[in-house]
PDB file of C-alpha atoms in Angstrom:
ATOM      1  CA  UNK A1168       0.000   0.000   0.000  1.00 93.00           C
ATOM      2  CA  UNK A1169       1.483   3.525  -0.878  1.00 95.00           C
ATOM      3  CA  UNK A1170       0.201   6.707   0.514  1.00 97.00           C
ATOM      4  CA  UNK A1171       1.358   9.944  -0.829  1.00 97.00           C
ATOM      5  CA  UNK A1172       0.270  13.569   0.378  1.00 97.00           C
ATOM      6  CA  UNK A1173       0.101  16.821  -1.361  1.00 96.00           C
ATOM      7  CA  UNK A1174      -1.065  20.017  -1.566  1.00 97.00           C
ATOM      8  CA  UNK A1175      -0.150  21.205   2.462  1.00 96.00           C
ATOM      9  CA  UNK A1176       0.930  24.931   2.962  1.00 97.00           C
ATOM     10  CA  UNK A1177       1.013  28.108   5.164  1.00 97.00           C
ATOM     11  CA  UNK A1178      -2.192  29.934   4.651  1.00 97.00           C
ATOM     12  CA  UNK A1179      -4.098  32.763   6.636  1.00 97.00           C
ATOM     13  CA  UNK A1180      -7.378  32.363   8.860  1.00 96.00           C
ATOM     14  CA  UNK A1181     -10.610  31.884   7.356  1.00 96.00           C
ATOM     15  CA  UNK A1182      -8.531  30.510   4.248  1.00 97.00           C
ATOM     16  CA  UNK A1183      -9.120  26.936   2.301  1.00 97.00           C
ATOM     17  CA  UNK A1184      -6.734  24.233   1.169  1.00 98.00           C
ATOM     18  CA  UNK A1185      -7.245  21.417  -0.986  1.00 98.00           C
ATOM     19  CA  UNK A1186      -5.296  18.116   0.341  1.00 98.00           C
ATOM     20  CA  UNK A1187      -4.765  15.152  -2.116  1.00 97.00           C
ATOM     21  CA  UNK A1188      -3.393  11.291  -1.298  1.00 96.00           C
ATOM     22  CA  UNK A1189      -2.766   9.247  -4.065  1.00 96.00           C
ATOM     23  CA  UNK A1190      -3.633   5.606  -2.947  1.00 93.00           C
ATOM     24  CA  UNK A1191      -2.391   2.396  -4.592  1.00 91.00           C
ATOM     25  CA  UNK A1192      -1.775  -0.839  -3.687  1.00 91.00           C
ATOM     26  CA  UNK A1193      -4.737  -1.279  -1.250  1.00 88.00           C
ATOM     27  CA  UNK A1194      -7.861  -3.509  -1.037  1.00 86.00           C
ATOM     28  CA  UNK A1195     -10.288  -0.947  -2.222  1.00 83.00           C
ATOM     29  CA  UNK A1196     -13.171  -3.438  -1.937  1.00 83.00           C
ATOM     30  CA  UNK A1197     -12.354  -4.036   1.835  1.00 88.00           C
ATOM     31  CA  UNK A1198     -10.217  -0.435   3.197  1.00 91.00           C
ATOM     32  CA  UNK A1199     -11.502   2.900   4.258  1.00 93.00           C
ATOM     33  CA  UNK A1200      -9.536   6.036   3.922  1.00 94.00           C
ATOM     34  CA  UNK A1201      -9.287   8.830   6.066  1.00 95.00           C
ATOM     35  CA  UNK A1202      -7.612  11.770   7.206  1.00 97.00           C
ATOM     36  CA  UNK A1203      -5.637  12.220  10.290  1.00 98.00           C
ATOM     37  CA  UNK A1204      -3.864  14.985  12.024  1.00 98.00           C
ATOM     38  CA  UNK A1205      -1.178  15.625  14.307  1.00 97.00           C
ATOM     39  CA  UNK A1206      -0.847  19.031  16.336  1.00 96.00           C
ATOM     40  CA  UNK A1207       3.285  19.857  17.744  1.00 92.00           C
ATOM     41  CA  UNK A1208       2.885  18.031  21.578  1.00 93.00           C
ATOM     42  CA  UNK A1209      -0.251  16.154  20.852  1.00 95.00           C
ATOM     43  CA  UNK A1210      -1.639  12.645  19.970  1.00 94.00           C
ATOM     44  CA  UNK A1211      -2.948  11.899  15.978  1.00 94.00           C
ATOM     45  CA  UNK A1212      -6.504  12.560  15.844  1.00 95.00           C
ATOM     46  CA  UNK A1213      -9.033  11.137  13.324  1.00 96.00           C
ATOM     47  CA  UNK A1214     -10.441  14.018  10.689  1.00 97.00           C
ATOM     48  CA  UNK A1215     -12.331  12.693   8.173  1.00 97.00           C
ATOM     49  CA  UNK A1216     -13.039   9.177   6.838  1.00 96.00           C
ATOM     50  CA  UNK A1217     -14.740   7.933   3.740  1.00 94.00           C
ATOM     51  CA  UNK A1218     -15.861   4.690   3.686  1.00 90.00           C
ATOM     52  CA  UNK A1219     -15.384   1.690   0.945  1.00 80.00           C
ATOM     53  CA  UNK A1220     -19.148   1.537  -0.090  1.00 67.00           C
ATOM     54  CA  UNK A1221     -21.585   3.698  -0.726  1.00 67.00           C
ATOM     55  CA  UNK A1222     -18.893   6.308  -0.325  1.00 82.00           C
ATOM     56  CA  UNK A1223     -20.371   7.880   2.720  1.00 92.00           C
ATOM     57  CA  UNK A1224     -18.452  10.205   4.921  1.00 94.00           C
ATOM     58  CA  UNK A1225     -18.068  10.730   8.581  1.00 95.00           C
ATOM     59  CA  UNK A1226     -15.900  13.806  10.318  1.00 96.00           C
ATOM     60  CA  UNK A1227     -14.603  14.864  13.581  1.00 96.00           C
ATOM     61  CA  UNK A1228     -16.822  17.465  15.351  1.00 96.00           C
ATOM     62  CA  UNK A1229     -13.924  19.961  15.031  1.00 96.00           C
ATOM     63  CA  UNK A1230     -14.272  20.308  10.891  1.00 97.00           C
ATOM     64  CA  UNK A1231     -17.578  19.461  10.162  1.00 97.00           C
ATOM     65  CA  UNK A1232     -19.069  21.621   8.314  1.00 97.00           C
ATOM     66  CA  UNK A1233     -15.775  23.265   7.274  1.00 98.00           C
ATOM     67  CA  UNK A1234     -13.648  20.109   5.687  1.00 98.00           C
ATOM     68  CA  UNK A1235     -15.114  17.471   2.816  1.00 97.00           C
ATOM     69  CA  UNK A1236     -13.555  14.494   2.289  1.00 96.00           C
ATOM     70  CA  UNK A1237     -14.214  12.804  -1.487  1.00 94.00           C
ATOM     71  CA  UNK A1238     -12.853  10.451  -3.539  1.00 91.00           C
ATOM     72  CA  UNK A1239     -11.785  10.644  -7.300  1.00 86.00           C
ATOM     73  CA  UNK A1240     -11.700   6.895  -8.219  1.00 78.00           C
ATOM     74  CA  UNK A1241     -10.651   7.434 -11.824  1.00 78.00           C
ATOM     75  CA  UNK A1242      -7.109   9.061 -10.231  1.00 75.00           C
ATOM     76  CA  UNK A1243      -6.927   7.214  -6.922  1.00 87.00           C
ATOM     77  CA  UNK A1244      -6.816   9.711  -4.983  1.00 92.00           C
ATOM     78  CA  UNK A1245      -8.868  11.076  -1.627  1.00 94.00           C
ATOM     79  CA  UNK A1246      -9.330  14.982  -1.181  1.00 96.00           C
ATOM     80  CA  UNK A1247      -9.975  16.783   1.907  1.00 97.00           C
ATOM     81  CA  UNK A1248     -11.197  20.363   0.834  1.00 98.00           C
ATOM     82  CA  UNK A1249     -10.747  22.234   4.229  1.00 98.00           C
ATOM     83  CA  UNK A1250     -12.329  25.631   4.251  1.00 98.00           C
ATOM     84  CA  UNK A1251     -12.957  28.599   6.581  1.00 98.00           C
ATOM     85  CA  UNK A1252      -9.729  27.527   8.309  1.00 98.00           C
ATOM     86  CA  UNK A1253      -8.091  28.269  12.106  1.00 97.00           C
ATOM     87  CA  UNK A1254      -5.079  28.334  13.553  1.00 97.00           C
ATOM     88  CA  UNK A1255      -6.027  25.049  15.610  1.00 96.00           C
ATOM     89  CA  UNK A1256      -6.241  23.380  12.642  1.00 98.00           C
ATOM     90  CA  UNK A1257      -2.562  23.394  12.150  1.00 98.00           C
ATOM     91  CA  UNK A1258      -1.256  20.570  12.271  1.00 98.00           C
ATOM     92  CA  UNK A1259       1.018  17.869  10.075  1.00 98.00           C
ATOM     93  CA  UNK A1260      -2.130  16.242   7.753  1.00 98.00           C
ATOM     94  CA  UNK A1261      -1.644  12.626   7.069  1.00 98.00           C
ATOM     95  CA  UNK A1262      -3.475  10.175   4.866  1.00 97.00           C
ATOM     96  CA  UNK A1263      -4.225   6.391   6.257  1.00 96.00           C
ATOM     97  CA  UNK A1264      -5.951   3.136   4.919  1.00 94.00           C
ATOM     98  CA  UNK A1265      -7.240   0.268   6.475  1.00 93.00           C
ATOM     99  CA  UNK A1266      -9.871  -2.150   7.455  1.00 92.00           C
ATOM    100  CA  UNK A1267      -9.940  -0.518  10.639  1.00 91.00           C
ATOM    101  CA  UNK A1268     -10.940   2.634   9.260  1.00 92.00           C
ATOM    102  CA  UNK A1269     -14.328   0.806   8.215  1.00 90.00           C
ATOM    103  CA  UNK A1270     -15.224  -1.000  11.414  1.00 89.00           C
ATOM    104  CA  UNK A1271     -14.444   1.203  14.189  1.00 89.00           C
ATOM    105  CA  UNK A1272     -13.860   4.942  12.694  1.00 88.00           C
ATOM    106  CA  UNK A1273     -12.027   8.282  13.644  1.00 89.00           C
ATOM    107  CA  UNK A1274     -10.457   6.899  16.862  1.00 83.00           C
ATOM    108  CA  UNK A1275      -8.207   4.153  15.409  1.00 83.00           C
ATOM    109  CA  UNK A1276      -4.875   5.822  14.963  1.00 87.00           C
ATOM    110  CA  UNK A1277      -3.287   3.324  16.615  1.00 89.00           C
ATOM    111  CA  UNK A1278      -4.481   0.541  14.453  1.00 91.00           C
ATOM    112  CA  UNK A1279      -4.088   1.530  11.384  1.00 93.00           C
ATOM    113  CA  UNK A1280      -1.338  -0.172   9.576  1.00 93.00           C
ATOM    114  CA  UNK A1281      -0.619   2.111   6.536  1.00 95.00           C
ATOM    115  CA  UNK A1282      -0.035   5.997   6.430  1.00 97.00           C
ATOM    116  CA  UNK A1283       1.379   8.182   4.141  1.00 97.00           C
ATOM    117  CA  UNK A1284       4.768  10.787   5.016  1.00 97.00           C
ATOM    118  CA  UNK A1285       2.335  13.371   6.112  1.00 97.00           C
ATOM    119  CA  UNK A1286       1.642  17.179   4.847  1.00 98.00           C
ATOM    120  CA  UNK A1287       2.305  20.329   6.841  1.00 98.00           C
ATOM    121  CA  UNK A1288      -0.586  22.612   7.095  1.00 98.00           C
ATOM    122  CA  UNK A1289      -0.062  25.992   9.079  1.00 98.00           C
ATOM    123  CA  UNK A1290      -2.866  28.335   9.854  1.00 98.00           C
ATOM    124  CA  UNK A1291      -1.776  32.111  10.884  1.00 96.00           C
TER     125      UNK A1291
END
């Protein structure tokens, strides 16, 4: 399974970024993907998952509302559109598949077997 982020940057409140994982290798049939983040001094928390079928989403409290998390399964990839954006959302963004993901959601970081390299967001 290979996991590569994109698309991270510096950007000013209220702003929007558009992250992008390009996902190969993986059981699309039976994985979820999601989003995860991970705040300077803090655990990884679950952002955003979309799940295998149906394509239905879930999010963290924190981003509802704000983030959407799709899929583009002609390129491979999974988006997370994150829009009206604060300065607690900064945070190194990373991309993760697996079962997991499916069966028991946003709190899982500790299960999941496959992540991408991550991709630095910073909100000023």
């Amino acid at each position: 399974v290979q996991l590569v982020e994109s698309g991270g940057g510096s950007v000013q409140a209220v702003g929007s970024l558009t992250l992008t994982c390009a996902a190969s290798g993986y059981d699309y049939i039976k994985y979820c993907l999601g989003w995860f983040r991970q705040a300077p001094g803090k655990g990884r928390e679950g952002v955003a998952i979309i799940y295998n079928r149906g394509g239905s989403t879930y999010y963290a409290g924190s981003v509802e509302g704000r983030f959407t998390i799709s899929q583009e399964y002609n390129k491979n990839t999974v988006n997370l559109q994150m829009n009206s954006l604060k300065p607690e959302d900064t945070a190194m963004y990373y991309c993760a598949a697996d079962v997991v993901l499916c069966l028991y959601g946003l709190g899982t970081a500790d299960r999941i077997d496959y992540w991408g390299q991550g991709t630095q967001v910073t909100v000023s």
